[in-house]
CSV table of C-alpha atoms in Angstrom, one decimal:
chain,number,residue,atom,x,y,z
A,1,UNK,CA,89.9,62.7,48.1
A,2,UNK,CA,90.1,66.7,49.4
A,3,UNK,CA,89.0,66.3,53.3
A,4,UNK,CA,90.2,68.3,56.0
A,5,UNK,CA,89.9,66.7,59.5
A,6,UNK,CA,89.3,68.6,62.6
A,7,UNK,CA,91.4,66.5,65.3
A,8,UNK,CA,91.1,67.1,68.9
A,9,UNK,CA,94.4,66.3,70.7
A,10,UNK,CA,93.8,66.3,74.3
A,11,UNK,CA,95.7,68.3,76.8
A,12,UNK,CA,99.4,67.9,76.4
A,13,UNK,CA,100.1,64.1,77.2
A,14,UNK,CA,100.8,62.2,73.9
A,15,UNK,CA,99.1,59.0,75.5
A,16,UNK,CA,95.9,60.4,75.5
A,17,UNK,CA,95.5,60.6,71.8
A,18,UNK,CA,92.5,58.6,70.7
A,19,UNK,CA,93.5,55.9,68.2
A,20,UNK,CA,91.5,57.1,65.5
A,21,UNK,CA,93.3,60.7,66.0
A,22,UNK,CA,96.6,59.0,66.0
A,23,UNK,CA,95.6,56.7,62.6
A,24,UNK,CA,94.6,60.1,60.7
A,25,UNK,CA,97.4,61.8,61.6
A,26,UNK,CA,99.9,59.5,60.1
A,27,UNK,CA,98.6,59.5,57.3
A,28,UNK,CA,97.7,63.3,56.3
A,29,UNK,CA,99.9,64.9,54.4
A,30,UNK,CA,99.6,68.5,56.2
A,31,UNK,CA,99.2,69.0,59.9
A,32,UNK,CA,98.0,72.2,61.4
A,33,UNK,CA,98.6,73.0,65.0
A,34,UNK,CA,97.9,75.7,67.5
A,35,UNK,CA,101.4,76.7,67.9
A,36,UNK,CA,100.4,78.8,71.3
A,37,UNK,CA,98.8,75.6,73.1
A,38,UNK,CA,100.1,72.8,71.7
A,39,UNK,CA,102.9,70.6,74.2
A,40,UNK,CA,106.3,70.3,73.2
A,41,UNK,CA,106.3,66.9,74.2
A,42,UNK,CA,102.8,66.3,71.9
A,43,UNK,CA,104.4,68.1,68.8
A,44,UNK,CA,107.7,66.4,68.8
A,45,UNK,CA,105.8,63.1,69.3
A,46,UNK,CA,103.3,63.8,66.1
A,47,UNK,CA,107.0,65.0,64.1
A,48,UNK,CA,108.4,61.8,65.0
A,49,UNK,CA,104.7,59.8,64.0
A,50,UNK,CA,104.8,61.3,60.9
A,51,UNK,CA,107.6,62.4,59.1
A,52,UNK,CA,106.6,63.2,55.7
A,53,UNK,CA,104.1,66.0,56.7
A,54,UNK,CA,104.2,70.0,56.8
A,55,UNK,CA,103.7,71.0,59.8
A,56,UNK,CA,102.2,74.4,59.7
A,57,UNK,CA,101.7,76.7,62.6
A,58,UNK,CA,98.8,78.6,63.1
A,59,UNK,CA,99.4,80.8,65.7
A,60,UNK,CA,98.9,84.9,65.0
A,61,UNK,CA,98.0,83.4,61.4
A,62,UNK,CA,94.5,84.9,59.7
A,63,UNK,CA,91.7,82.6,58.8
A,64,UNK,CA,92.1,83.1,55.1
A,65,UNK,CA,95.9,82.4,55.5
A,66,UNK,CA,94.9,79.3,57.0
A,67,UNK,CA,92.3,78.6,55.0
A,68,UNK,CA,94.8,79.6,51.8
A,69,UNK,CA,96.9,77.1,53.0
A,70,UNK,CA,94.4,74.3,53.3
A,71,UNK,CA,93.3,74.5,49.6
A,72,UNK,CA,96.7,74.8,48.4
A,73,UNK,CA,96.9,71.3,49.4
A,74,UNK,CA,93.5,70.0,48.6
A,75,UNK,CA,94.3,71.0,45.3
A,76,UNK,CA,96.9,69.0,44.9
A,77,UNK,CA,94.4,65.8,46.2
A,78,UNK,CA,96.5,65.8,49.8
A,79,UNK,CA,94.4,65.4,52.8
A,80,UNK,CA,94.7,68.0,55.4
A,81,UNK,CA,94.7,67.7,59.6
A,82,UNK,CA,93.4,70.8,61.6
A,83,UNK,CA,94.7,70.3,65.3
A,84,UNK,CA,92.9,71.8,68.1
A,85,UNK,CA,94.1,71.6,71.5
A,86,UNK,CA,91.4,69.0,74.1
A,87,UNK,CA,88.4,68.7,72.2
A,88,UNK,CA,86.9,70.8,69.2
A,89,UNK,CA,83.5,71.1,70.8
A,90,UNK,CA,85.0,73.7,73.2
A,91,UNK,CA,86.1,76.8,72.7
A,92,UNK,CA,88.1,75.5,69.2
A,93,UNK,CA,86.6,77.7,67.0
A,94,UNK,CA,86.8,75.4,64.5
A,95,UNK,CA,83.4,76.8,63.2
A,96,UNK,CA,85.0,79.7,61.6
A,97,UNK,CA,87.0,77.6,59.2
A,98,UNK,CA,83.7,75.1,58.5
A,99,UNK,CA,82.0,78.0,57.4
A,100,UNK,CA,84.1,78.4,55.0
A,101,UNK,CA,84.7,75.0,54.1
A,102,UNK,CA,81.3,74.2,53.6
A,103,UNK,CA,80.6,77.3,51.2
A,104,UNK,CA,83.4,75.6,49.4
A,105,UNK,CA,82.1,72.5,49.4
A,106,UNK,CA,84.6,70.7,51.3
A,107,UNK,CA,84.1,67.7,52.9
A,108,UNK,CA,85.7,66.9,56.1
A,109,UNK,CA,85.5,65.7,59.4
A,110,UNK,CA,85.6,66.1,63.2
A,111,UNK,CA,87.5,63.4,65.6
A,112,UNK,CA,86.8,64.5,69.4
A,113,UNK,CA,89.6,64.6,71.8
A,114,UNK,CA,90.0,64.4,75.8
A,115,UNK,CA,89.1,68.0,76.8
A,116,UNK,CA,90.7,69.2,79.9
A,117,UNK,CA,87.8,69.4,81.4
A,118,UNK,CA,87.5,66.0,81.6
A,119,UNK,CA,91.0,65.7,83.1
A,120,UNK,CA,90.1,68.2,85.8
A,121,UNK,CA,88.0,65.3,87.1
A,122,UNK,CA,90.6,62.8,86.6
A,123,UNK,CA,93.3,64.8,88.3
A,124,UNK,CA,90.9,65.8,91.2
A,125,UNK,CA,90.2,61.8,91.7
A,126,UNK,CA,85.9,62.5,91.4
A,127,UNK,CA,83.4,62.6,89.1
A,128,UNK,CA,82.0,66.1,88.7
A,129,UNK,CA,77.9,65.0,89.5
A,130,UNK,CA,77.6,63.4,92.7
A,131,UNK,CA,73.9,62.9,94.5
A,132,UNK,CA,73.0,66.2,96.1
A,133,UNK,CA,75.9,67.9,95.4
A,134,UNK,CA,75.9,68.6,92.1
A,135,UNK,CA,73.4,67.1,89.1
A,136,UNK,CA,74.8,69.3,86.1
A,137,UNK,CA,78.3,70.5,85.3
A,138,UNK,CA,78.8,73.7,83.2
A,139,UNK,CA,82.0,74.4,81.3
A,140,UNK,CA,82.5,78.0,80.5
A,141,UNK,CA,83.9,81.2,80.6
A,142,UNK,CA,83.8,85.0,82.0
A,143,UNK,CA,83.4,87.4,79.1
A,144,UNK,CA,86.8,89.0,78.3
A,145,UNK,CA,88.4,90.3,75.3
A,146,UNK,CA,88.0,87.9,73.2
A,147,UNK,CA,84.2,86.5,74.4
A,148,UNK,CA,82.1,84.8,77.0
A,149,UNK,CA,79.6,84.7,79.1
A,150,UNK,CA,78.3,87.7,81.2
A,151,UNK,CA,78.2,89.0,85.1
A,152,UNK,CA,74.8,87.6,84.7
A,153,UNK,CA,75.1,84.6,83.4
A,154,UNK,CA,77.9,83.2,85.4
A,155,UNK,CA,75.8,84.4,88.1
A,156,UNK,CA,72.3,82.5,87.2
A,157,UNK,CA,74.4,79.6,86.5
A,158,UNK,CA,75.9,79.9,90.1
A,159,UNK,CA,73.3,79.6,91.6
A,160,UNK,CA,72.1,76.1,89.9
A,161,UNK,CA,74.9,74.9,92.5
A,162,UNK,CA,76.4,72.9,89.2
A,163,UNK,CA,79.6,72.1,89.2
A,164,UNK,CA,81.1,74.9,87.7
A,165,UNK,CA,84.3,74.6,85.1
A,166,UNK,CA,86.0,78.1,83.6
A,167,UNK,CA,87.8,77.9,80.8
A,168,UNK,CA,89.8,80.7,79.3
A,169,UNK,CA,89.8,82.7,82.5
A,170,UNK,CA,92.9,82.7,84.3
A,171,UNK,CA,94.2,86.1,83.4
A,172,UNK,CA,90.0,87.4,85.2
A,173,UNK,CA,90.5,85.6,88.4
A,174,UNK,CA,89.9,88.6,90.5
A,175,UNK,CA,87.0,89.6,88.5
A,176,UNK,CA,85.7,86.0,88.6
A,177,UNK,CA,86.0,85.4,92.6
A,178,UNK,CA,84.6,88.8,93.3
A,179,UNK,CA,80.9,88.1,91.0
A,180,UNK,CA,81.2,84.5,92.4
A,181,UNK,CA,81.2,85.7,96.2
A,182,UNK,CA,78.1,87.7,95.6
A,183,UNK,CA,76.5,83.4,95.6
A,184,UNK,CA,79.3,81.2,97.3
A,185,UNK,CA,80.7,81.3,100.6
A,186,UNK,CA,84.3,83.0,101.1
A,187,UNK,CA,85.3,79.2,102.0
A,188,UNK,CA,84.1,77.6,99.3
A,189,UNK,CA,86.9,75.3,97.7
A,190,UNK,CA,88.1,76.0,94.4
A,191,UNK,CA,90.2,73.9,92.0
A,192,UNK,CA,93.0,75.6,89.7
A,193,UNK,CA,94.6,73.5,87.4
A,194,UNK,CA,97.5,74.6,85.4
A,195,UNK,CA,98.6,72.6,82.2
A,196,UNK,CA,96.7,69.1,82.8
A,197,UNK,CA,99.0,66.5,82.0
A,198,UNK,CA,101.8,68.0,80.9
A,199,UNK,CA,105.2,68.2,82.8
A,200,UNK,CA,104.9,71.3,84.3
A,201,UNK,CA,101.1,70.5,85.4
A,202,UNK,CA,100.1,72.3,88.7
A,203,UNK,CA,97.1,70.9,90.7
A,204,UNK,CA,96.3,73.9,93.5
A,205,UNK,CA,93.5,73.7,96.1
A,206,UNK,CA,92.2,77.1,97.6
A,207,UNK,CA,89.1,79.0,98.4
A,208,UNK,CA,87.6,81.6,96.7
A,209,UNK,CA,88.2,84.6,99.0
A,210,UNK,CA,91.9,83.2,98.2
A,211,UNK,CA,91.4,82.6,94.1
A,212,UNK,CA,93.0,85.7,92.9
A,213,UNK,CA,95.3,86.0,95.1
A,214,UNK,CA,96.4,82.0,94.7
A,215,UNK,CA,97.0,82.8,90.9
A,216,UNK,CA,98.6,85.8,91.0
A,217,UNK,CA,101.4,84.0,93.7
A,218,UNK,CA,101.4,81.0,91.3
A,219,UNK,CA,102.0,83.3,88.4
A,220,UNK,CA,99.3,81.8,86.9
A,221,UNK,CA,97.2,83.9,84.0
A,222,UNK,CA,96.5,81.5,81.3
A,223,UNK,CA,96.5,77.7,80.4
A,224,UNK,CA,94.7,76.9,83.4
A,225,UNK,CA,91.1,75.5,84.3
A,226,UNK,CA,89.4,76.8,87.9
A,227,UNK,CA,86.7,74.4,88.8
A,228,UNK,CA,84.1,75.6,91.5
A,229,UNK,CA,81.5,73.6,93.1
A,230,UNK,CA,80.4,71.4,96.2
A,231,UNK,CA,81.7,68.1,94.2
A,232,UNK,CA,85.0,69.3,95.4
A,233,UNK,CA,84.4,68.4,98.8
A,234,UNK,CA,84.3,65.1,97.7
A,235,UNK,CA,88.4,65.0,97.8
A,236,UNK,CA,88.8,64.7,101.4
A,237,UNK,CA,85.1,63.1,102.3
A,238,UNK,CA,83.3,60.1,101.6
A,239,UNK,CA,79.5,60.5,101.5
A,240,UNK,CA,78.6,57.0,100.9
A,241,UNK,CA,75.8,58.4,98.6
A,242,UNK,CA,74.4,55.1,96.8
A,243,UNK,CA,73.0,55.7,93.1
A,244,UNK,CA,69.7,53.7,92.0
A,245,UNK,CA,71.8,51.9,89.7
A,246,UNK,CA,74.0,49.9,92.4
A,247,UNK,CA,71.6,50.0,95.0
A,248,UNK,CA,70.2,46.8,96.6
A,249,UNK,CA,67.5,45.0,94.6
């Protein structure tokens, strides 16, 4: 059966495979991985899970290349893994090559991972909506090079007082802290976390007045997640804030 799958692999740690992502790719017979974000402990652990598979590196590759390479095996009735760092529904671009796929008529299919994101909150010990401190969270990222959202945008969304998650922004921290100052307080506690659950992972706690400034110390300009919002408080406070759902009948 020709079928590529789109597999989300979490952030670094090998445990936090789903089983399903784990089951596929032992099986596939070609596994493409984001050479550039990938962990060296996750890609020696999927060489040692499956040994009869190509392992092809995307990194600096072209879509058509990649996309060459896919149907070079689909041809020959193999089934094809695409690996994507965390989960494909951010920031994968795993669109681009189901374009194409589709026009082809290719089947395949997509098996969500743990994004970072979601280890942020784990790391940080709290959930990222709390009552009255934050009702939405927003994962996103300042327009660079490469994309994202505008001045504007960040700042509308700023001001919803969500809590707020960049991705993809290390290298703007400067540029980021100075829009966000024109909402939040110089003091208000930002999160930077650098390589979630890998072995060089770096948890760092500072304000925004001190975010660029933090990062460029720390050396810090990509693979990192900076998380800004009230929630944060909720490290070193209890607010005994009851939901509806556990409240007394």
């Amino acid at each position: 059966m020709k079928k590529v799958y789109f597999i989300g692999i979490g952030p670094g740690d090998p445990e936090l495979l789903t089983l399903k992502a784990l089951r596929v790719i032992k099986e596939v017979d070609l596994i493409i991985y984001p050479g550039s974000l990938i962990s060296e402990e996750m890609s020696s652990f999927l060489r040692k899970e499956n040994v009869k598979a190509e392992f092809y590196n995307a990194f600096g590759k072209p879509l058509e290349e990649i996309i060459a390479k896919i149907k070079e095996y689909l041809e020959q009735n193999k089934v094809v893994a695409r690996l994507v760092s965390g989960d494909p529904a951010l920031y994968s671009s795993i669109m681009e090559h189901i374009e194409v796929l589709r026009d082809e008529g290719i089947t395949y299919e997509i098996i969500p991972g743990i994004s970072s994101g979601f280890m942020a909150s784990a790391r940080l010990g709290i959930e990222f909506t709390y009552p009255e401190l934050s009702n939405s969270v927003v994962f996103t990222r300042l327009s660079g090079k490469t994309g994202g959202a505008t001045e504007e945008e960040i700042l509308t969304l700023a001001k919803t007082k969500s809590t707020l998650v960049f991705f993809l922004s290390s290298g703007l921290a400067e540029k980021l802290s100075t829009l966000l100052l024109k909402v939040y307080n110089p003091e208000t506690q930002v999160a930077i976390l650098y390589k979630l659950s890998r072995k060089d992972e770096k948890i760092i706690l500072t304000t925004l007045s001190q975010l660029a400034g933090t990062m460029l110390k720390e050396g810090i300009t990509r693979t990192a997640l900076i998380v800004v919002g009230d929630v944060l408080k909720l490290m070193d406070k209890n607010f005994h804030k009851r939901s509806i759902l556990y409240g007394k009948k």
